[in-house]
Amino acid sequence: MEDSLEIRSFEFDQLPSSAQFASQIESKNIPAVFKGCTKNWKAFSKWNPSKCGLHYLEEQMGTSIVEAMLSRTAPVFYGDIRSHERVPLPFSTFISFCKQHQQNKDDHCDVYVEPERQKQVESNIETPCLLSGDVAPQQLYLAQVPIMNTKNEERVQLENLKEDIETPAFLEAKVLASINLWMNNAQSKSSTHYDPHHNLLCIVAGCKQVVLWPPSASPMLYPMPIYGEASNHSSIALENPEFSIYPRAEHYREYSQKVILLAGDALFIPEGWFHQIDSDDLTIAVNFWWQSNTMSSLSEHMDAYYLRRILSRLTDKEMNQVLDKASSAGTERLKRHACEIHSDGEPDHMDRSCQKQDLKGKEPEQRILLHELGPSALQALHELVSLVHAHVNVADLSRSMQSTSTSISEPSVKDTEIFCLEDDPIAKILWILEPLALQEVCLAMAHNFPRTLEALILHLLSPVGAEVLTRKFDEMDQQTSEEDRSKFYQVFYGVFDDQFAAMDAILNGKESFALQAFKNVLDKYVGVKL
């Protein structure tokens, strides 16, 4: 598992200072649990349903109209607007539902409240309720009801409850965006999502189970398209995932961690961390949202630059992951098998007639004879030559041997638009060779099988093969002197009548590989398919 996916949450029995929180917790973007964070709040005792807390809340805010989340998929409440609606509801009506649920639970009765009973409850309230008669109380959830909101002060619905809560000391230096109430009368489950702000979730009463994933795990969670209204939500229903549609989701459990929060506890959820929350009956929570220092310090005119940097870094990571999937089996196979090429090193007939011509003028120290190759390099050379000959019409190449590279008649080759290393036998051979061994193979091909090398580069090099070849060349350059590098490339590209055509073939393939990796990044992290 990647280091970025092994991040675990901290747990603290004592609350940190503002400086400690900023330097040791918030700056690391790692979740943290704070035990007993809300136990000194007035709300901890006054809101407790088992201590007449529902009566207290009704007395304090009963006439207030709040927006409740109404979901037909309860107990699962999906965050996208197509799966729920926001309905105006007197706070006292919701408290009545909670009382009824509490009574039913105490009496060991079914928690469902009949529509007639609901109408009876609503009839005792002067403020009209816009719920239809077939709505069950457990389909309602007070989610993100503002107690304080800096951007929409006129929409703050429960401002008076702010007197019963305390902003934790380690948040006093923060510029809070909002404080919200979360309250459910029956068991509920949220969909998986992330927040664009830092979040401190505080449990006043009841219990919540929170499952967390770091932002790097988003490919397993299939984020919704970034241009949609629910872009911060996962596309999959984790309570019943369809792995046939979302195959990467099969691994989502490997990257998750679970936190149980009891009354009094608080959880710091950094921005960008996916989380899914299960709430017990009659659970009451308050959360604080504030903008992270990272986002608040970013100048708007730098957005495009950082977006390109981030996409570039994710694309590089995607390319590395594609190549890292290669197993070591190929290396072991090359070590075990002896080369089947004739011991005298006589070249194949398609290259024999032009060998003397191609060797003319080459530096002696750059000539690699077949009998000088090590077993693994010799085996690789044999397999590369065999693969090229298996896919190229040899007669076509022989007839065009004296013509330019651009005039070679089109050989009958397989589709080379391959982006997966495991699907390309040529790329796998190049990948498992050490850089200097690959240099020997290339030189041997240039001297003994020049037309085969030409066909390999111009017609059979796939995008992943081009990426592998250029990476090996980069590693080769780090291990050789400038003089040797110059001699090698003179011999290698000297095979081609049009050296620029060879360079273009390699670079075009490399860019095609990067483009596919970029498309994979958009699919995995942004939820957009191109």
Short mmCIF file of C-alpha atoms in Angstrom, two decimals:
data_model
loop_
_atom_site.label_atom_id
_atom_site.label_comp_id
_atom_site.label_asym_id
_atom_site.label_seq_id
_atom_site.Cartn_x
_atom_site.Cartn_y
_atom_site.Cartn_z
CA MET A 1 0.00 0.00 0.00
CA GLU A 2 1.27 3.48 -0.82
CA ASP A 3 2.49 5.64 2.06
CA SER A 4 -0.11 8.25 1.13
CA LEU A 5 -2.83 5.64 1.76
CA GLU A 6 -1.55 4.44 5.13
CA ILE A 7 -2.34 7.66 7.00
CA ARG A 8 -3.90 6.95 10.39
CA SER A 9 -5.77 9.29 12.72
CA PHE A 10 -4.40 10.63 15.99
CA GLU A 11 -6.21 10.38 19.32
CA PHE A 12 -5.82 12.88 22.16
CA ASP A 13 -7.04 12.70 25.74
CA GLN A 14 -6.13 16.33 26.36
CA LEU A 15 -7.06 19.23 24.11
CA PRO A 16 -4.11 20.93 22.40
CA SER A 17 -3.38 24.61 22.48
CA SER A 18 -4.05 26.73 19.43
CA ALA A 19 -0.35 26.68 18.50
CA GLN A 20 -0.04 22.92 19.00
CA PHE A 21 -3.12 22.25 16.89
CA ALA A 22 -1.88 24.47 14.05
CA SER A 23 1.68 23.11 13.96
CA GLN A 24 1.24 19.44 14.92
CA ILE A 25 -2.21 18.48 13.62
CA GLU A 26 -3.80 20.88 11.14
CA SER A 27 -0.61 21.39 9.13
CA LYS A 28 -0.24 17.63 8.61
CA ASN A 29 -3.77 17.29 7.17
CA ILE A 30 -4.35 14.15 9.25
CA PRO A 31 -7.59 13.40 11.19
CA ALA A 32 -7.49 13.63 14.97
CA VAL A 33 -9.90 12.52 17.72
CA PHE A 34 -10.26 14.67 20.85
CA LYS A 35 -11.78 12.93 23.84
CA GLY A 36 -14.07 14.98 26.11
CA CYS A 37 -14.03 18.02 23.83
CA THR A 38 -17.69 18.96 24.46
CA LYS A 39 -18.19 17.77 28.04
CA ASN A 40 -17.94 21.28 29.46
CA TRP A 41 -20.54 22.67 27.09
CA LYS A 42 -23.94 23.61 28.47
CA ALA A 43 -25.37 21.70 25.52
CA PHE A 44 -23.78 18.47 26.77
CA SER A 45 -26.27 18.28 29.62
CA LYS A 46 -29.08 20.54 28.48
CA TRP A 47 -29.56 18.88 25.04
CA ASN A 48 -29.27 15.30 26.27
CA PRO A 49 -32.49 13.48 25.21
CA SER A 50 -32.29 11.18 28.23
CA LYS A 51 -32.29 14.24 30.52
CA CYS A 52 -35.27 16.11 29.07
CA GLY A 53 -33.05 17.70 26.45
CA LEU A 54 -35.76 17.51 23.82
CA HIS A 55 -38.09 19.62 25.96
CA TYR A 56 -35.32 22.15 26.44
CA LEU A 57 -34.61 22.41 22.71
CA GLU A 58 -38.31 22.79 21.98
CA GLU A 59 -38.63 25.62 24.51
CA GLN A 60 -35.56 27.38 23.12
CA MET A 61 -36.19 27.12 19.39
CA GLY A 62 -39.60 25.47 18.91
CA THR A 63 -41.06 28.22 16.73
CA SER A 64 -38.06 28.42 14.41
CA ILE A 65 -38.45 27.14 10.86
CA VAL A 66 -35.56 24.93 9.81
CA GLU A 67 -34.69 23.19 6.57
CA ALA A 68 -34.78 19.42 6.93
CA MET A 69 -33.30 16.91 4.52
CA LEU A 70 -36.06 14.62 3.24
CA SER A 71 -34.86 11.39 1.64
CA ARG A 72 -36.89 8.54 0.14
CA THR A 73 -33.79 6.34 0.49
CA ALA A 74 -33.61 6.58 4.30
CA PRO A 75 -31.82 5.47 6.37
CA VAL A 76 -29.23 6.40 3.73
CA PHE A 77 -29.13 10.12 3.01
CA TYR A 78 -27.35 10.86 -0.26
CA GLY A 79 -25.90 14.35 -0.57
CA ASP A 80 -26.71 15.06 -4.21
CA ILE A 81 -29.89 17.07 -4.79
CA ARG A 82 -31.39 14.43 -7.05
CA SER A 83 -31.65 12.02 -4.10
CA HIS A 84 -33.21 14.31 -1.52
CA GLU A 85 -35.05 17.57 -1.11
CA ARG A 86 -34.85 20.35 1.45
CA VAL A 87 -38.19 21.04 3.12
CA PRO A 88 -39.13 23.82 5.57
CA LEU A 89 -40.17 22.37 8.92
CA PRO A 90 -40.97 23.86 12.34
CA PHE A 91 -38.22 22.80 14.70
CA SER A 92 -40.91 21.79 17.20
CA THR A 93 -42.33 19.30 14.65
CA PHE A 94 -38.99 17.58 14.34
CA ILE A 95 -38.62 17.53 18.15
CA SER A 96 -42.08 15.93 18.36
CA PHE A 97 -40.93 13.20 16.01
CA CYS A 98 -37.87 12.67 18.21
CA LYS A 99 -40.03 12.43 21.31
CA GLN A 100 -42.32 9.92 19.61
CA HIS A 101 -39.34 7.86 18.49
CA GLN A 102 -37.90 7.93 21.99
CA GLN A 103 -41.23 6.81 23.43
CA ASN A 104 -41.54 4.01 20.87
CA LYS A 105 -38.04 2.87 21.64
CA ASP A 106 -38.73 2.85 25.38
CA ASP A 107 -41.91 0.88 24.75
CA HIS A 108 -40.10 -1.50 22.35
CA CYS A 109 -42.52 -0.52 19.60
CA ASP A 110 -41.97 -0.01 15.90
CA VAL A 111 -40.38 3.38 15.25
CA TYR A 112 -42.57 4.18 12.26
CA VAL A 113 -45.05 6.96 12.92
CA GLU A 114 -48.29 6.56 10.99
CA PRO A 115 -49.24 9.45 8.73
CA GLU A 116 -52.39 10.06 10.76
CA ARG A 117 -50.30 10.44 13.91
CA GLN A 118 -47.99 12.80 12.06
CA LYS A 119 -50.95 14.94 11.01
CA GLN A 120 -52.15 14.97 14.61
CA VAL A 121 -48.77 16.20 15.80
CA GLU A 122 -48.65 18.84 13.10
CA SER A 123 -52.17 20.02 13.83
CA ASN A 124 -51.04 21.18 17.26
CA ILE A 125 -48.54 23.55 15.66
CA GLU A 126 -49.64 26.95 14.49
CA THR A 127 -46.91 27.29 11.85
CA PRO A 128 -47.86 25.28 8.76
CA CYS A 129 -45.77 22.22 7.84
CA LEU A 130 -45.20 21.54 4.16
CA LEU A 131 -44.69 17.77 4.54
CA SER A 132 -46.99 15.46 2.67
CA GLY A 133 -48.96 12.92 4.64
CA ASP A 134 -46.96 9.88 3.53
CA VAL A 135 -43.61 11.09 4.88
CA ALA A 136 -42.19 8.97 7.71
CA PRO A 137 -40.19 10.76 10.45
CA GLN A 138 -37.14 8.57 9.84
CA GLN A 139 -36.94 10.06 6.36
CA LEU A 140 -36.08 13.42 7.89
CA TYR A 141 -32.64 14.57 9.00
CA LEU A 142 -31.59 17.96 10.29
CA ALA A 143 -28.36 18.24 8.35
CA GLN A 144 -26.17 21.33 8.38
CA VAL A 145 -28.73 23.61 10.04
CA PRO A 146 -26.82 26.86 10.63
CA ILE A 147 -26.16 28.15 14.13
CA MET A 148 -23.65 30.64 12.71
CA ASN A 149 -22.80 31.45 9.09
CA THR A 150 -20.57 34.32 8.05
CA LYS A 151 -21.79 34.41 4.42
CA ASN A 152 -25.53 33.98 4.96
CA GLU A 153 -26.34 35.56 8.30
CA GLU A 154 -29.98 36.06 7.34
CA ARG A 155 -30.42 32.29 6.89
CA VAL A 156 -29.10 31.36 10.33
CA GLN A 157 -31.97 29.38 11.81
CA LEU A 158 -30.77 28.37 15.28
CA GLU A 159 -28.64 31.31 16.39
CA ASN A 160 -29.86 31.18 20.00
CA LEU A 161 -28.32 27.74 20.49
CA LYS A 162 -24.86 29.27 20.14
CA GLU A 163 -25.03 30.22 23.84
CA ASP A 164 -24.96 26.52 24.78
CA ILE A 165 -21.82 25.63 22.86
CA GLU A 166 -18.21 26.73 23.11
CA THR A 167 -15.68 27.13 20.34
CA PRO A 168 -12.78 24.88 21.38
CA ALA A 169 -9.77 26.87 22.51
CA PHE A 170 -7.57 25.44 19.74
CA LEU A 171 -9.96 26.99 17.16
CA GLU A 172 -10.13 30.44 18.70
CA ALA A 173 -7.57 31.83 16.25
CA LYS A 174 -9.48 30.48 13.25
CA VAL A 175 -11.86 32.47 11.10
CA LEU A 176 -14.90 30.20 11.20
CA ALA A 177 -17.07 29.91 8.11
CA SER A 178 -20.03 28.32 9.89
CA ILE A 179 -21.29 26.35 12.90
CA ASN A 180 -24.04 23.83 12.20
CA LEU A 181 -26.43 21.48 13.98
CA TRP A 182 -26.82 17.85 12.88
CA MET A 183 -29.66 15.89 14.42
CA ASN A 184 -31.47 12.66 13.50
CA ASN A 185 -34.41 10.98 15.19
CA ALA A 186 -33.64 7.47 13.82
CA GLN A 187 -30.53 5.67 12.63
CA SER A 188 -29.09 7.30 9.54
CA LYS A 189 -26.17 6.92 7.13
CA SER A 190 -24.59 9.62 5.01
CA SER A 191 -23.21 9.13 1.54
CA THR A 192 -19.44 9.22 1.11
CA HIS A 193 -18.12 12.71 0.47
CA TYR A 194 -15.41 15.22 1.31
CA ASP A 195 -15.63 18.83 2.49
CA PRO A 196 -13.85 21.82 0.93
CA HIS A 197 -13.16 23.16 4.45
CA HIS A 198 -11.50 21.83 7.57
CA ASN A 199 -14.16 20.32 9.81
CA LEU A 200 -14.39 19.71 13.55
CA LEU A 201 -17.30 17.34 14.24
CA CYS A 202 -18.42 17.47 17.90
CA ILE A 203 -20.79 14.90 19.42
CA VAL A 204 -23.20 16.35 21.98
CA ALA A 205 -25.42 13.28 22.43
CA GLY A 206 -25.56 9.80 20.92
CA CYS A 207 -22.89 8.10 18.86
CA LYS A 208 -21.47 8.32 15.35
CA GLN A 209 -19.25 5.96 13.40
CA VAL A 210 -17.03 7.74 10.88
CA VAL A 211 -15.16 5.94 8.10
CA LEU A 212 -12.34 7.98 6.60
CA TRP A 213 -10.29 7.83 3.39
CA PRO A 214 -7.34 10.09 2.51
CA PRO A 215 -7.66 12.17 -0.67
CA SER A 216 -5.18 9.84 -2.39
CA ALA A 217 -7.79 7.05 -2.16
CA SER A 218 -10.31 8.91 -4.30
CA PRO A 219 -9.74 6.64 -7.37
CA MET A 220 -11.32 3.78 -5.38
CA LEU A 221 -14.33 5.96 -4.54
CA TYR A 222 -15.13 7.27 -8.03
CA PRO A 223 -15.76 10.98 -7.30
CA MET A 224 -18.66 12.60 -9.10
CA PRO A 225 -17.77 14.84 -12.09
CA ILE A 226 -16.16 18.07 -10.97
CA TYR A 227 -18.57 20.12 -13.09
CA GLY A 228 -21.63 18.65 -11.31
CA GLU A 229 -23.45 19.98 -8.26
CA ALA A 230 -22.35 16.97 -6.15
CA SER A 231 -18.70 16.93 -7.18
CA ASN A 232 -17.54 16.28 -3.60
CA HIS A 233 -19.52 13.01 -3.38
CA SER A 234 -18.61 9.45 -4.32
CA SER A 235 -20.51 7.86 -7.21
CA ILE A 236 -20.81 4.49 -5.49
CA ALA A 237 -23.20 3.37 -2.78
CA LEU A 238 -20.86 1.71 -0.31
CA GLU A 239 -23.70 -0.09 1.43
CA ASN A 240 -24.21 -2.05 -1.81
CA PRO A 241 -21.38 -1.31 -4.26
CA GLU A 242 -21.68 -2.54 -7.84
CA PHE A 243 -18.17 -3.79 -8.53
CA SER A 244 -19.05 -4.66 -12.12
CA ILE A 245 -19.59 -0.94 -12.77
CA TYR A 246 -16.95 0.37 -10.34
CA PRO A 247 -14.14 -2.23 -10.39
CA ARG A 248 -11.65 -0.09 -8.44
CA ALA A 249 -14.11 0.04 -5.53
CA GLU A 250 -13.27 -3.58 -4.70
CA HIS A 251 -10.25 -2.22 -2.82
CA TYR A 252 -11.94 0.66 -0.98
CA ARG A 253 -11.86 -1.10 2.41
CA GLU A 254 -8.09 -1.46 2.23
CA TYR A 255 -7.64 2.30 2.39
CA SER A 256 -10.26 3.17 5.03
CA GLN A 257 -10.10 3.68 8.77
CA LYS A 258 -12.96 3.67 11.24
CA VAL A 259 -13.51 6.01 14.19
CA ILE A 260 -16.23 5.63 16.84
CA LEU A 261 -17.27 8.94 18.40
CA LEU A 262 -19.21 8.98 21.68
CA ALA A 263 -20.91 11.92 23.39
CA GLY A 264 -18.21 14.41 24.33
CA ASP A 265 -15.81 13.42 21.54
CA ALA A 266 -14.75 15.52 18.59
CA LEU A 267 -13.11 14.58 15.29
CA PHE A 268 -10.96 16.82 13.11
CA ILE A 269 -11.64 15.94 9.45
CA PRO A 270 -9.16 17.77 7.20
CA GLU A 271 -10.35 19.21 3.91
CA GLY A 272 -10.39 16.72 1.08
CA TRP A 273 -10.72 13.62 3.28
CA PHE A 274 -13.61 11.42 2.16
CA HIS A 275 -15.85 10.33 5.02
CA GLN A 276 -19.05 8.36 5.52
CA ILE A 277 -20.99 8.68 8.80
CA ASP A 278 -23.42 6.33 10.54
CA SER A 279 -25.47 7.93 13.32
CA ASP A 280 -27.28 6.16 16.12
CA ASP A 281 -30.82 7.02 17.22
CA LEU A 282 -31.24 10.55 18.55
CA THR A 283 -27.71 11.67 17.89
CA ILE A 284 -26.98 15.38 18.14
CA ALA A 285 -23.78 16.93 16.82
CA VAL A 286 -22.34 20.35 16.11
CA ASN A 287 -19.63 21.00 13.57
CA PHE A 288 -17.26 23.91 12.91
CA TRP A 289 -16.04 24.69 9.39
CA TRP A 290 -13.10 26.94 8.55
CA GLN A 291 -10.92 27.45 5.51
CA SER A 292 -7.51 25.83 5.57
CA ASN A 293 -4.40 27.99 5.55
CA THR A 294 -3.34 26.37 2.29
CA MET A 295 -6.45 27.47 0.43
CA SER A 296 -6.78 30.86 2.09
CA SER A 297 -3.19 31.78 1.17
CA LEU A 298 -3.57 30.87 -2.50
CA SER A 299 -3.91 33.91 -4.72
CA GLU A 300 -6.65 33.59 -7.31
CA HIS A 301 -4.33 34.45 -10.19
CA MET A 302 -2.23 31.39 -9.25
CA ASP A 303 -5.13 28.91 -9.56
CA ALA A 304 -4.40 27.99 -13.17
CA TYR A 305 -0.72 27.45 -12.42
CA TYR A 306 -1.32 25.21 -9.41
CA LEU A 307 -4.02 23.31 -11.28
CA ARG A 308 -1.51 22.50 -14.01
CA ARG A 309 1.12 21.53 -11.44
CA ILE A 310 -1.27 19.21 -9.63
CA LEU A 311 -2.55 17.57 -12.81
CA SER A 312 1.03 17.15 -14.02
CA ARG A 313 2.09 15.52 -10.75
CA LEU A 314 -0.89 13.15 -10.78
CA THR A 315 -0.18 12.29 -14.42
CA ASP A 316 3.45 11.44 -13.55
CA LYS A 317 2.21 9.31 -10.67
CA GLU A 318 -0.25 7.51 -12.96
CA MET A 319 2.50 6.73 -15.49
CA ASN A 320 4.75 5.38 -12.74
CA GLN A 321 1.94 3.18 -11.45
CA VAL A 322 1.35 1.72 -14.92
CA LEU A 323 5.04 0.82 -15.23
CA ASP A 324 5.46 -0.37 -11.63
CA LYS A 325 2.85 -3.07 -12.21
CA ALA A 326 5.40 -5.06 -14.20
CA SER A 327 6.46 -8.20 -12.37
CA SER A 328 9.99 -9.50 -12.00
CA ALA A 329 9.03 -12.74 -13.73
CA GLY A 330 10.45 -11.51 -17.02
CA THR A 331 13.83 -10.78 -15.45
CA GLU A 332 14.04 -14.26 -13.97
CA ARG A 333 13.02 -15.79 -17.29
CA LEU A 334 15.85 -14.00 -19.08
CA LYS A 335 18.31 -15.26 -16.50
CA ARG A 336 17.12 -18.86 -16.72
CA HIS A 337 16.91 -19.34 -20.47
CA ALA A 338 19.90 -19.52 -22.77
CA CYS A 339 19.78 -17.73 -26.08
CA GLU A 340 18.76 -19.78 -29.11
CA ILE A 341 20.62 -17.60 -31.58
CA HIS A 342 23.38 -19.49 -33.45
CA SER A 343 26.68 -19.35 -31.62
CA ASP A 344 28.44 -17.90 -34.66
CA GLY A 345 26.17 -14.86 -34.41
CA GLU A 346 25.21 -14.95 -38.10
CA PRO A 347 22.49 -12.36 -38.70
CA ASP A 348 19.06 -13.01 -40.12
CA HIS A 349 18.78 -12.94 -43.92
CA MET A 350 16.70 -9.73 -43.91
CA ASP A 351 19.67 -7.80 -42.45
CA ARG A 352 22.61 -9.77 -43.89
CA SER A 353 22.94 -7.87 -47.16
CA CYS A 354 23.12 -4.48 -45.51
CA GLN A 355 25.24 -5.37 -42.48
CA LYS A 356 28.61 -4.43 -44.06
CA GLN A 357 27.18 -1.17 -45.36
CA ASP A 358 25.82 -0.22 -41.90
CA LEU A 359 29.04 -1.13 -40.07
CA LYS A 360 31.12 1.06 -42.34
CA GLY A 361 32.55 4.06 -40.52
CA LYS A 362 31.42 3.03 -37.01
CA GLU A 363 33.75 3.39 -34.05
CA PRO A 364 35.29 0.01 -33.05
CA GLU A 365 34.49 0.48 -29.37
CA GLN A 366 30.80 0.94 -30.23
CA ARG A 367 30.55 -2.38 -32.09
CA ILE A 368 28.86 -5.06 -30.04
CA LEU A 369 29.37 -8.58 -31.40
CA LEU A 370 26.76 -11.20 -30.56
CA HIS A 371 29.21 -13.46 -28.74
CA GLU A 372 30.13 -10.53 -26.45
CA LEU A 373 26.61 -10.18 -25.07
CA GLY A 374 25.73 -11.58 -21.67
CA PRO A 375 23.05 -14.32 -21.45
CA SER A 376 20.19 -12.01 -20.47
CA ALA A 377 21.06 -9.38 -23.11
CA LEU A 378 21.45 -12.11 -25.74
CA GLN A 379 18.10 -13.60 -24.80
CA ALA A 380 16.47 -10.15 -24.97
CA LEU A 381 17.99 -9.52 -28.39
CA HIS A 382 16.73 -12.88 -29.66
CA GLU A 383 13.20 -12.20 -28.39
CA LEU A 384 13.07 -8.68 -29.81
CA VAL A 385 14.20 -9.86 -33.25
CA SER A 386 11.70 -12.72 -33.14
CA LEU A 387 8.84 -10.41 -32.15
CA VAL A 388 9.59 -7.96 -34.95
CA HIS A 389 9.85 -10.73 -37.54
CA ALA A 390 6.61 -12.27 -36.29
CA HIS A 391 4.68 -9.07 -36.98
CA VAL A 392 6.41 -7.56 -39.99
CA ASN A 393 6.21 -8.80 -43.57
CA VAL A 394 9.88 -9.58 -44.17
CA ALA A 395 9.57 -9.49 -47.96
CA ASP A 396 8.23 -5.96 -47.82
CA LEU A 397 11.17 -4.83 -45.71
CA SER A 398 13.70 -6.60 -47.93
CA ARG A 399 12.34 -4.95 -51.07
CA SER A 400 12.42 -1.52 -49.45
CA MET A 401 15.80 -1.95 -47.78
CA GLN A 402 17.59 0.45 -50.11
CA SER A 403 14.83 3.08 -49.98
CA THR A 404 14.32 5.74 -47.34
CA SER A 405 12.57 4.98 -44.08
CA THR A 406 9.58 7.07 -45.03
CA SER A 407 9.08 5.15 -48.26
CA ILE A 408 8.98 1.67 -46.71
CA SER A 409 5.77 -0.03 -47.72
CA GLU A 410 3.42 -0.43 -44.80
CA PRO A 411 4.23 -3.71 -43.02
CA SER A 412 1.41 -5.83 -41.70
CA VAL A 413 1.77 -5.10 -37.98
CA LYS A 414 -0.57 -5.43 -35.04
CA ASP A 415 -2.19 -2.40 -33.44
CA THR A 416 0.52 -0.64 -31.45
CA GLU A 417 -1.77 1.67 -29.47
CA ILE A 418 -0.96 -0.16 -26.24
CA PHE A 419 -0.77 1.72 -22.93
CA CYS A 420 -0.48 -1.18 -20.47
CA LEU A 421 2.94 -2.68 -19.90
CA GLU A 422 1.57 -6.16 -19.33
CA ASP A 423 -0.07 -6.11 -22.79
CA ASP A 424 3.11 -5.27 -24.70
CA PRO A 425 5.81 -7.99 -24.92
CA ILE A 426 8.32 -5.59 -26.52
CA ALA A 427 7.88 -2.98 -23.78
CA LYS A 428 8.23 -5.66 -21.10
CA ILE A 429 11.56 -6.81 -22.53
CA LEU A 430 12.85 -3.23 -22.59
CA TRP A 431 11.54 -2.57 -19.06
CA ILE A 432 13.29 -5.48 -17.34
CA LEU A 433 16.69 -4.85 -18.94
CA GLU A 434 19.30 -2.87 -17.03
CA PRO A 435 20.11 0.39 -18.85
CA LEU A 436 23.62 -0.66 -19.89
CA ALA A 437 22.38 -4.09 -20.98
CA LEU A 438 19.77 -2.35 -23.13
CA GLN A 439 22.54 -0.21 -24.59
CA GLU A 440 24.39 -3.37 -25.62
CA VAL A 441 21.20 -4.81 -27.15
CA CYS A 442 20.56 -1.62 -29.14
CA LEU A 443 24.12 -1.51 -30.43
CA ALA A 444 23.99 -5.19 -31.36
CA MET A 445 20.76 -4.63 -33.26
CA ALA A 446 22.20 -1.56 -34.99
CA HIS A 447 25.22 -3.51 -36.25
CA ASN A 448 23.67 -6.92 -36.91
CA PHE A 449 19.96 -6.27 -37.51
CA PRO A 450 19.62 -2.63 -38.61
CA ARG A 451 16.41 -3.10 -40.61
CA THR A 452 14.86 -4.96 -37.67
CA LEU A 453 15.72 -2.05 -35.36
CA GLU A 454 14.24 0.35 -37.91
CA ALA A 455 10.97 -1.64 -38.07
CA LEU A 456 10.86 -1.86 -34.27
CA ILE A 457 11.09 1.89 -33.74
CA LEU A 458 9.03 3.10 -36.70
CA HIS A 459 6.27 0.51 -36.74
CA LEU A 460 6.10 -1.58 -33.57
CA LEU A 461 6.95 0.75 -30.72
CA SER A 462 3.75 1.28 -28.72
CA PRO A 463 3.10 4.32 -26.47
CA VAL A 464 4.12 2.40 -23.34
CA GLY A 465 7.15 1.05 -25.24
CA ALA A 466 8.20 4.59 -26.18
CA GLU A 467 7.85 5.69 -22.54
CA VAL A 468 9.95 2.76 -21.34
CA LEU A 469 12.63 3.31 -23.99
CA THR A 470 13.06 7.00 -23.17
CA ARG A 471 13.22 6.28 -19.44
CA LYS A 472 15.90 3.67 -20.04
CA PHE A 473 17.81 6.12 -22.21
CA ASP A 474 17.63 8.69 -19.39
CA GLU A 475 19.00 6.13 -16.91
CA MET A 476 21.66 5.15 -19.45
CA ASP A 477 22.74 8.78 -19.78
CA GLN A 478 23.28 8.99 -16.02
CA GLN A 479 25.64 5.99 -16.10
CA THR A 480 27.81 6.87 -19.09
CA SER A 481 30.22 9.63 -20.05
CA GLU A 482 29.28 12.39 -22.46
CA GLU A 483 31.60 10.94 -25.09
CA ASP A 484 30.07 7.45 -24.84
CA ARG A 485 26.54 8.89 -24.94
CA SER A 486 27.33 10.80 -28.11
CA LYS A 487 28.81 7.71 -29.80
CA PHE A 488 25.84 5.54 -28.78
CA TYR A 489 23.22 7.89 -30.22
CA GLN A 490 25.23 8.31 -33.43
CA VAL A 491 25.17 4.55 -33.94
CA PHE A 492 21.55 4.12 -32.82
CA TYR A 493 20.02 6.87 -34.96
CA GLY A 494 22.50 6.23 -37.79
CA VAL A 495 20.46 3.16 -38.68
CA PHE A 496 17.63 5.37 -39.94
CA ASP A 497 17.72 7.11 -43.31
CA ASP A 498 15.55 9.79 -41.68
CA GLN A 499 16.74 10.25 -38.11
CA PHE A 500 14.04 12.83 -37.39
CA ALA A 501 11.36 10.30 -38.31
CA ALA A 502 12.78 7.95 -35.68
CA MET A 503 12.86 10.67 -33.05
CA ASP A 504 9.30 11.67 -33.90
CA ALA A 505 8.11 8.08 -33.61
CA ILE A 506 9.56 7.78 -30.12
CA LEU A 507 8.38 11.20 -28.93
CA ASN A 508 4.90 10.80 -30.41
CA GLY A 509 4.52 7.46 -28.65
CA LYS A 510 5.75 8.93 -25.37
CA GLU A 511 3.26 11.80 -25.61
CA SER A 512 0.43 9.37 -26.42
CA PHE A 513 1.27 7.44 -23.27
CA ALA A 514 1.23 10.63 -21.19
CA LEU A 515 -2.10 11.66 -22.75
CA GLN A 516 -3.68 8.34 -21.76
CA ALA A 517 -2.31 8.71 -18.23
CA PHE A 518 -3.82 12.22 -18.10
CA LYS A 519 -7.20 10.83 -19.16
CA ASN A 520 -6.91 8.20 -16.41
CA VAL A 521 -6.22 10.97 -13.88
CA LEU A 522 -9.31 12.91 -14.93
CA ASP A 523 -11.40 9.75 -14.58
CA LYS A 524 -9.98 8.73 -11.20
CA TYR A 525 -9.70 12.07 -9.42
CA VAL A 526 -12.10 14.39 -11.22
CA GLY A 527 -14.75 11.94 -12.41
CA VAL A 528 -14.52 13.01 -16.05
CA LYS A 529 -14.07 10.57 -18.94
CA LEU A 530 -12.51 11.84 -22.17
#
